[in-house]
CSV table of C-alpha atoms and ligand atoms in Angstrom, one decimal:
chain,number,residue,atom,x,y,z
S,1,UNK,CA,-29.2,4.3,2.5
S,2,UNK,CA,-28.0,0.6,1.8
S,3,UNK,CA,-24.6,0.1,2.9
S,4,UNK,CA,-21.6,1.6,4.7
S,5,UNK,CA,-18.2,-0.6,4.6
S,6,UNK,CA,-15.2,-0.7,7.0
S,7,UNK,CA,-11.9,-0.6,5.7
S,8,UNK,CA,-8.5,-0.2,6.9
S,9,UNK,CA,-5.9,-0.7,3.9
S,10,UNK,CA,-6.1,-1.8,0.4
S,11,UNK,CA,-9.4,-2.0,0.0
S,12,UNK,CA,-9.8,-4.9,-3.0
S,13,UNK,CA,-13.2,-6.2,-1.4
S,14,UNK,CA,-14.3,-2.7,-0.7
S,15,UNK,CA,-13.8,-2.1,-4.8
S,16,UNK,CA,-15.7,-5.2,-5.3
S,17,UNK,CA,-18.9,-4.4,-3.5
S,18,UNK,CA,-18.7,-1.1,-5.4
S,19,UNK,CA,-17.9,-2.6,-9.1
S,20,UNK,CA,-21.1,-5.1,-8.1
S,21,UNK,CA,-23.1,-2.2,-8.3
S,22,UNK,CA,-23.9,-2.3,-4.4
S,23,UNK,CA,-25.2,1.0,-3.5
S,24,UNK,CA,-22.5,1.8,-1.0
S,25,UNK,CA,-23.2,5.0,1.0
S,26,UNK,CA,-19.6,5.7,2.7
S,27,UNK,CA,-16.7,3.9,3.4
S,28,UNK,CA,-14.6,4.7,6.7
S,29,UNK,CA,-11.2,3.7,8.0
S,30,UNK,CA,-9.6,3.7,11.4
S,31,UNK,CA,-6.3,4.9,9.5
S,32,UNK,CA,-6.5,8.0,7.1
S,33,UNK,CA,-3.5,6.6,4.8
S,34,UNK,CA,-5.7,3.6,4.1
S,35,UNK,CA,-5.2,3.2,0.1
S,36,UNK,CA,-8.6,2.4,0.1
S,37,UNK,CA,-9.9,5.7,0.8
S,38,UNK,CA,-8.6,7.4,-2.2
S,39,UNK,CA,-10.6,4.6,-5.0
S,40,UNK,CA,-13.4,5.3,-2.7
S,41,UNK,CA,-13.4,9.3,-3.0
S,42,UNK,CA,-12.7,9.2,-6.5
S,43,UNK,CA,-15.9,7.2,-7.3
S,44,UNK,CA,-17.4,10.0,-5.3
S,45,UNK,CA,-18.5,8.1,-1.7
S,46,UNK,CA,-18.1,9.7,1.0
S,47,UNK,CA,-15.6,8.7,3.0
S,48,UNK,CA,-14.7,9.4,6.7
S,49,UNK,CA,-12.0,8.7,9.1
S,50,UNK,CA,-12.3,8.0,12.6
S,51,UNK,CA,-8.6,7.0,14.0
S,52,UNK,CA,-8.7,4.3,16.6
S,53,UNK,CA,-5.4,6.0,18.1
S,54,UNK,CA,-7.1,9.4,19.1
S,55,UNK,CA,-9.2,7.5,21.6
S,56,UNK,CA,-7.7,6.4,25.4
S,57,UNK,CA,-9.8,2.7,25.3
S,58,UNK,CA,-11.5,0.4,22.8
S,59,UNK,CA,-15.0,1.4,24.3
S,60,UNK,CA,-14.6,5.2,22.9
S,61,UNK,CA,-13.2,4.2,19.5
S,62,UNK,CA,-16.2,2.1,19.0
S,63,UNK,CA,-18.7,4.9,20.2
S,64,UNK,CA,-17.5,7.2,17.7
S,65,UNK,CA,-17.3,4.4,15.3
S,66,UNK,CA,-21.0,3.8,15.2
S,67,UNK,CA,-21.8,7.3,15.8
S,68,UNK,CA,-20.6,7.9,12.7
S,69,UNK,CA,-21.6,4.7,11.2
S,70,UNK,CA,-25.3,5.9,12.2
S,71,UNK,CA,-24.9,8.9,10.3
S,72,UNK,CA,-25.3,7.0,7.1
S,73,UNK,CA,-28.3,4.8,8.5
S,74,UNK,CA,-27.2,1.8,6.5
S,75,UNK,CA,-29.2,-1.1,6.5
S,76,UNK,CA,-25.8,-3.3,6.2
S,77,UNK,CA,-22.5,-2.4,7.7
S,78,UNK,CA,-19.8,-4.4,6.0
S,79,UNK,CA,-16.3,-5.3,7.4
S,80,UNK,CA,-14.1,-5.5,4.7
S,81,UNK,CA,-10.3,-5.7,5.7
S,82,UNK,CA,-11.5,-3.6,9.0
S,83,UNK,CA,-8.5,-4.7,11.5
S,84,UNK,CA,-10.2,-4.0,14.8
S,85,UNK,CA,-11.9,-6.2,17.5
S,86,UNK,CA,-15.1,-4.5,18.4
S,87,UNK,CA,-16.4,-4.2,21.7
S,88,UNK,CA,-19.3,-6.0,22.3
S,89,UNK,CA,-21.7,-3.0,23.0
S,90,UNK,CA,-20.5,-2.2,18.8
S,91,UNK,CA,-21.4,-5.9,17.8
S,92,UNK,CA,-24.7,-5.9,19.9
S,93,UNK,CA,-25.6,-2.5,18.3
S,94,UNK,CA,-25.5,-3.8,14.9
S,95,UNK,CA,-25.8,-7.5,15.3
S,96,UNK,CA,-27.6,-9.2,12.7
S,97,UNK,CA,-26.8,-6.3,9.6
S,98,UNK,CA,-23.0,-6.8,10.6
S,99,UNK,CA,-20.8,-8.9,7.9
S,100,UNK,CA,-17.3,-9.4,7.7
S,101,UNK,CA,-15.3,-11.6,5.4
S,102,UNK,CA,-12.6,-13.7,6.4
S,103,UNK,CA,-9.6,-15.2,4.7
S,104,UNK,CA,-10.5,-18.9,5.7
S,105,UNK,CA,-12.8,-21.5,5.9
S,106,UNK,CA,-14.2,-20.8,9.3
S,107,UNK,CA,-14.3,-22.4,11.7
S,108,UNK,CA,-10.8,-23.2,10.6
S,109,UNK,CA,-8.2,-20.7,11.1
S,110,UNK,CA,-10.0,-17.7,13.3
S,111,UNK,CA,-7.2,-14.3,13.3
S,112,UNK,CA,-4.4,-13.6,11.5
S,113,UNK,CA,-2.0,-15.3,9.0
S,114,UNK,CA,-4.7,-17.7,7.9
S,115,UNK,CA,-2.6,-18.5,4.6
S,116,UNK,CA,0.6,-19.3,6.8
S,117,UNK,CA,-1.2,-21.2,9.5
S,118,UNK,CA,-3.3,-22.8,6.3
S,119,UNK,CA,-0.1,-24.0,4.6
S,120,UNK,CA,1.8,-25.0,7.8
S,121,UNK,CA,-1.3,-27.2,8.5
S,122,UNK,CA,-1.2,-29.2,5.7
S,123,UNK,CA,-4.6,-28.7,4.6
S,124,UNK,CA,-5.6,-29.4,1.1
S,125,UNK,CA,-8.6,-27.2,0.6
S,126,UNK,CA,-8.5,-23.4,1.9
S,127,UNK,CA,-10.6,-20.6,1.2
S,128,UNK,CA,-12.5,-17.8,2.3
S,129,UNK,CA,-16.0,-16.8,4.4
S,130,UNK,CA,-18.3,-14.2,4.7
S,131,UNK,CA,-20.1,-14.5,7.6
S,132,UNK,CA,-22.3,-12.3,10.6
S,133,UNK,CA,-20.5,-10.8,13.1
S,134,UNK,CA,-20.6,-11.6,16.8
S,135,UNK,CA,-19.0,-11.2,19.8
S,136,UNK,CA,-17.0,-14.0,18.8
S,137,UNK,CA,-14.1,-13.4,16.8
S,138,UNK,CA,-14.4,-15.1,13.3
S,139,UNK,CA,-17.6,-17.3,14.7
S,140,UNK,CA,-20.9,-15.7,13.7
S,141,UNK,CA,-23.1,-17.7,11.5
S,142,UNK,CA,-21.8,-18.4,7.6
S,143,UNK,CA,-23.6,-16.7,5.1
S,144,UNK,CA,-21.1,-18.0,1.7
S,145,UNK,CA,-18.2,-19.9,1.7
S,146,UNK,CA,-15.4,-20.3,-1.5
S,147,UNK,CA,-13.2,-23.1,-1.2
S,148,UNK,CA,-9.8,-23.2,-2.9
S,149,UNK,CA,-7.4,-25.8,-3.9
S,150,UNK,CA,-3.8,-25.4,-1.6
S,151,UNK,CA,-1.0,-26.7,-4.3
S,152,UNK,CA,2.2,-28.6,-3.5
S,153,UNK,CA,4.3,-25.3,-4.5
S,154,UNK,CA,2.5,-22.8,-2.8
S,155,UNK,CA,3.7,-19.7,-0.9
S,156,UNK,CA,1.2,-18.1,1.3
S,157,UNK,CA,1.2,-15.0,-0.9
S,158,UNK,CA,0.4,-17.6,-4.4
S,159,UNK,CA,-2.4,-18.6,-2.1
S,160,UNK,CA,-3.9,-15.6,-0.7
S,161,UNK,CA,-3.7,-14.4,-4.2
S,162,UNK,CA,-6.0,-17.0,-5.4
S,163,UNK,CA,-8.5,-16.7,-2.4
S,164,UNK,CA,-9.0,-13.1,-2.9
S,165,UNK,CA,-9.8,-13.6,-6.3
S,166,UNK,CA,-12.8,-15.6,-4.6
S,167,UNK,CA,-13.5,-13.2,-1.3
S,168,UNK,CA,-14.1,-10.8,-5.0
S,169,UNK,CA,-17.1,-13.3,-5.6
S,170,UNK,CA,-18.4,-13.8,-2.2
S,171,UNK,CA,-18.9,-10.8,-0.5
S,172,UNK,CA,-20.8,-8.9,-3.5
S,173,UNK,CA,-22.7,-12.1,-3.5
S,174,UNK,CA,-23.1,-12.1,0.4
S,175,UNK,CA,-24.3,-8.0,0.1
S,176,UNK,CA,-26.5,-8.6,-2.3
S,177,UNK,CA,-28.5,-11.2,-0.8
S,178,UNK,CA,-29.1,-9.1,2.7
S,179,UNK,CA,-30.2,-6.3,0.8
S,180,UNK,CA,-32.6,-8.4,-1.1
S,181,UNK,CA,-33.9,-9.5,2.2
S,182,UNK,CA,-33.1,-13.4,0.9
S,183,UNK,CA,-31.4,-14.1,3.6
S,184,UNK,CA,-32.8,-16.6,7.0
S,185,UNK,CA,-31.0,-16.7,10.3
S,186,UNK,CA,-32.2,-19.9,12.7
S,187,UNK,CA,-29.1,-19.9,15.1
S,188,UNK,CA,-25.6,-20.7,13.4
S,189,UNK,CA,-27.3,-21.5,10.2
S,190,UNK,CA,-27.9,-19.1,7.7
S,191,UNK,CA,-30.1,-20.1,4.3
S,192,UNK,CA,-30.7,-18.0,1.5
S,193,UNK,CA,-34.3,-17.6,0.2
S,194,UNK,CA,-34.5,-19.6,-3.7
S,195,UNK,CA,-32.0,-21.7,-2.9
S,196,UNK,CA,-28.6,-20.1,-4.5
S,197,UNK,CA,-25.5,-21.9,-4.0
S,198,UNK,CA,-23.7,-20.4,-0.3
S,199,UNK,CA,-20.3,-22.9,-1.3
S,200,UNK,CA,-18.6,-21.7,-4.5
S,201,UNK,CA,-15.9,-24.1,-5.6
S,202,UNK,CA,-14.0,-22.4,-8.7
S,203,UNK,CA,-14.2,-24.4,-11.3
S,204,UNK,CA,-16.7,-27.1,-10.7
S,205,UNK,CA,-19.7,-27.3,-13.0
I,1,GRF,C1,-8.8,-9.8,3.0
I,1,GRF,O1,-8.1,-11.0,2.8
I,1,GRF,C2,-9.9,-10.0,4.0
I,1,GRF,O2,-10.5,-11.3,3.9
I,1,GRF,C3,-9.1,-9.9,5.3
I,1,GRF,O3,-8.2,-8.8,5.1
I,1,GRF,C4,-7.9,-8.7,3.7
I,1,GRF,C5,-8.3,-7.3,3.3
I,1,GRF,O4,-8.1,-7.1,1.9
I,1,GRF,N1,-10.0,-9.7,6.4
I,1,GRF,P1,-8.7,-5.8,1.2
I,1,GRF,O5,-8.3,-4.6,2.1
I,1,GRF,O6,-10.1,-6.0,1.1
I,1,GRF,O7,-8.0,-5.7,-0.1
């Protein structure tokens, strides 16, 4: 099977990768009241719950975690609003068919509240990343970036609104190029086989 994807609330890129036509095998939460869950069952994926709070330490969660990733045998395990550092005996397992998107333009802005820390910086251009996973938080090498004007009025919710609208883009994009086998690793750079464009700036020509 192609691809399982980690979620643990709304779910938007989740729904994404599905409406892309990515064949998506399961998706799984570390919370069962993630809203996700319920677009993903009605579209008939499996989906699974394995609660991070049943388990004394990181290290178990993550056992069970892949355990039950492994069921699936995906060939791509996709973080997708999954709010959990993983161990690095999780990232080493799946390292190098482990993606994650992140609501910045990484390097900048690793962690939380990238639209508040975006806006307080004064930065003019924001945007979003999908990019491998390693031990690193946020580091592993970028795969597709979107880049986003920041405007003069913005709140951090205007602009997380309008990078979202771009993560939609980028990770079907991003999915679809690792299961096409178009994409080439040489350390932190990642290029994708025929050349499509890995920056996507709404709007230009
Ligand atoms: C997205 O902004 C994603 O980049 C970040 O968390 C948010 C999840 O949104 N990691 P959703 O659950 O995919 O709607």
């Amino acid at each position: 099977m192609a691809l399982v994807v980690l979620i643990s609330g709304r779910g938007s890129n989740m729904r994404a990768l599905v409406e892309a036509e990515l064949p998506v095998s399961a998706v799984i939460s570390n919370l069962a009241d993630a809203q996700g869950l319920d677009f993903a069952a009605q579209r008939g994926i499996p989906t699974r719950v394995v609660e991070h709070r049943a388990f004394p330490a990181r290290e178990d969660f993550d056992r069970a975690l892949a355990a039950e990733i492994d069921r699936f045998s995906p060939r791509l395990i996709a973080l997708a609003g999954f709010m959990r550092v993983l161990t690095a005996p999780f990232v080493a397992r799946f390292e190098g068919r482990l993606v994650n998107i992140h609501p910045s333009l990484l390097p900048a802005f690793p962690g939380l509240h990238t639209h508040e820390r975006a806006l307080a910086a004064g930065v003019k251009v924001h945007g979003c990343t999908v990019h491998f996973v390693t031990a690193e938080l946020d580091a592993g090498p970028i795969i597709v970036q979107a880049a986003v004007p920041v405007r003069p009025a913005d709140t951090a919710s205007a602009l997380a609104a309008r990078v979202l609208e771009q993560e939609h883009v980028i990770y079907p994009r991003a999915a679809k190029w690792f299961l096409d086998g178009k994409l080439a690793v040489a350390g932190n750079a990642v290029h994708v086989k025929g050349g499509d464009a890995q920056l996507v700036i709404p709007g230009a020509a």
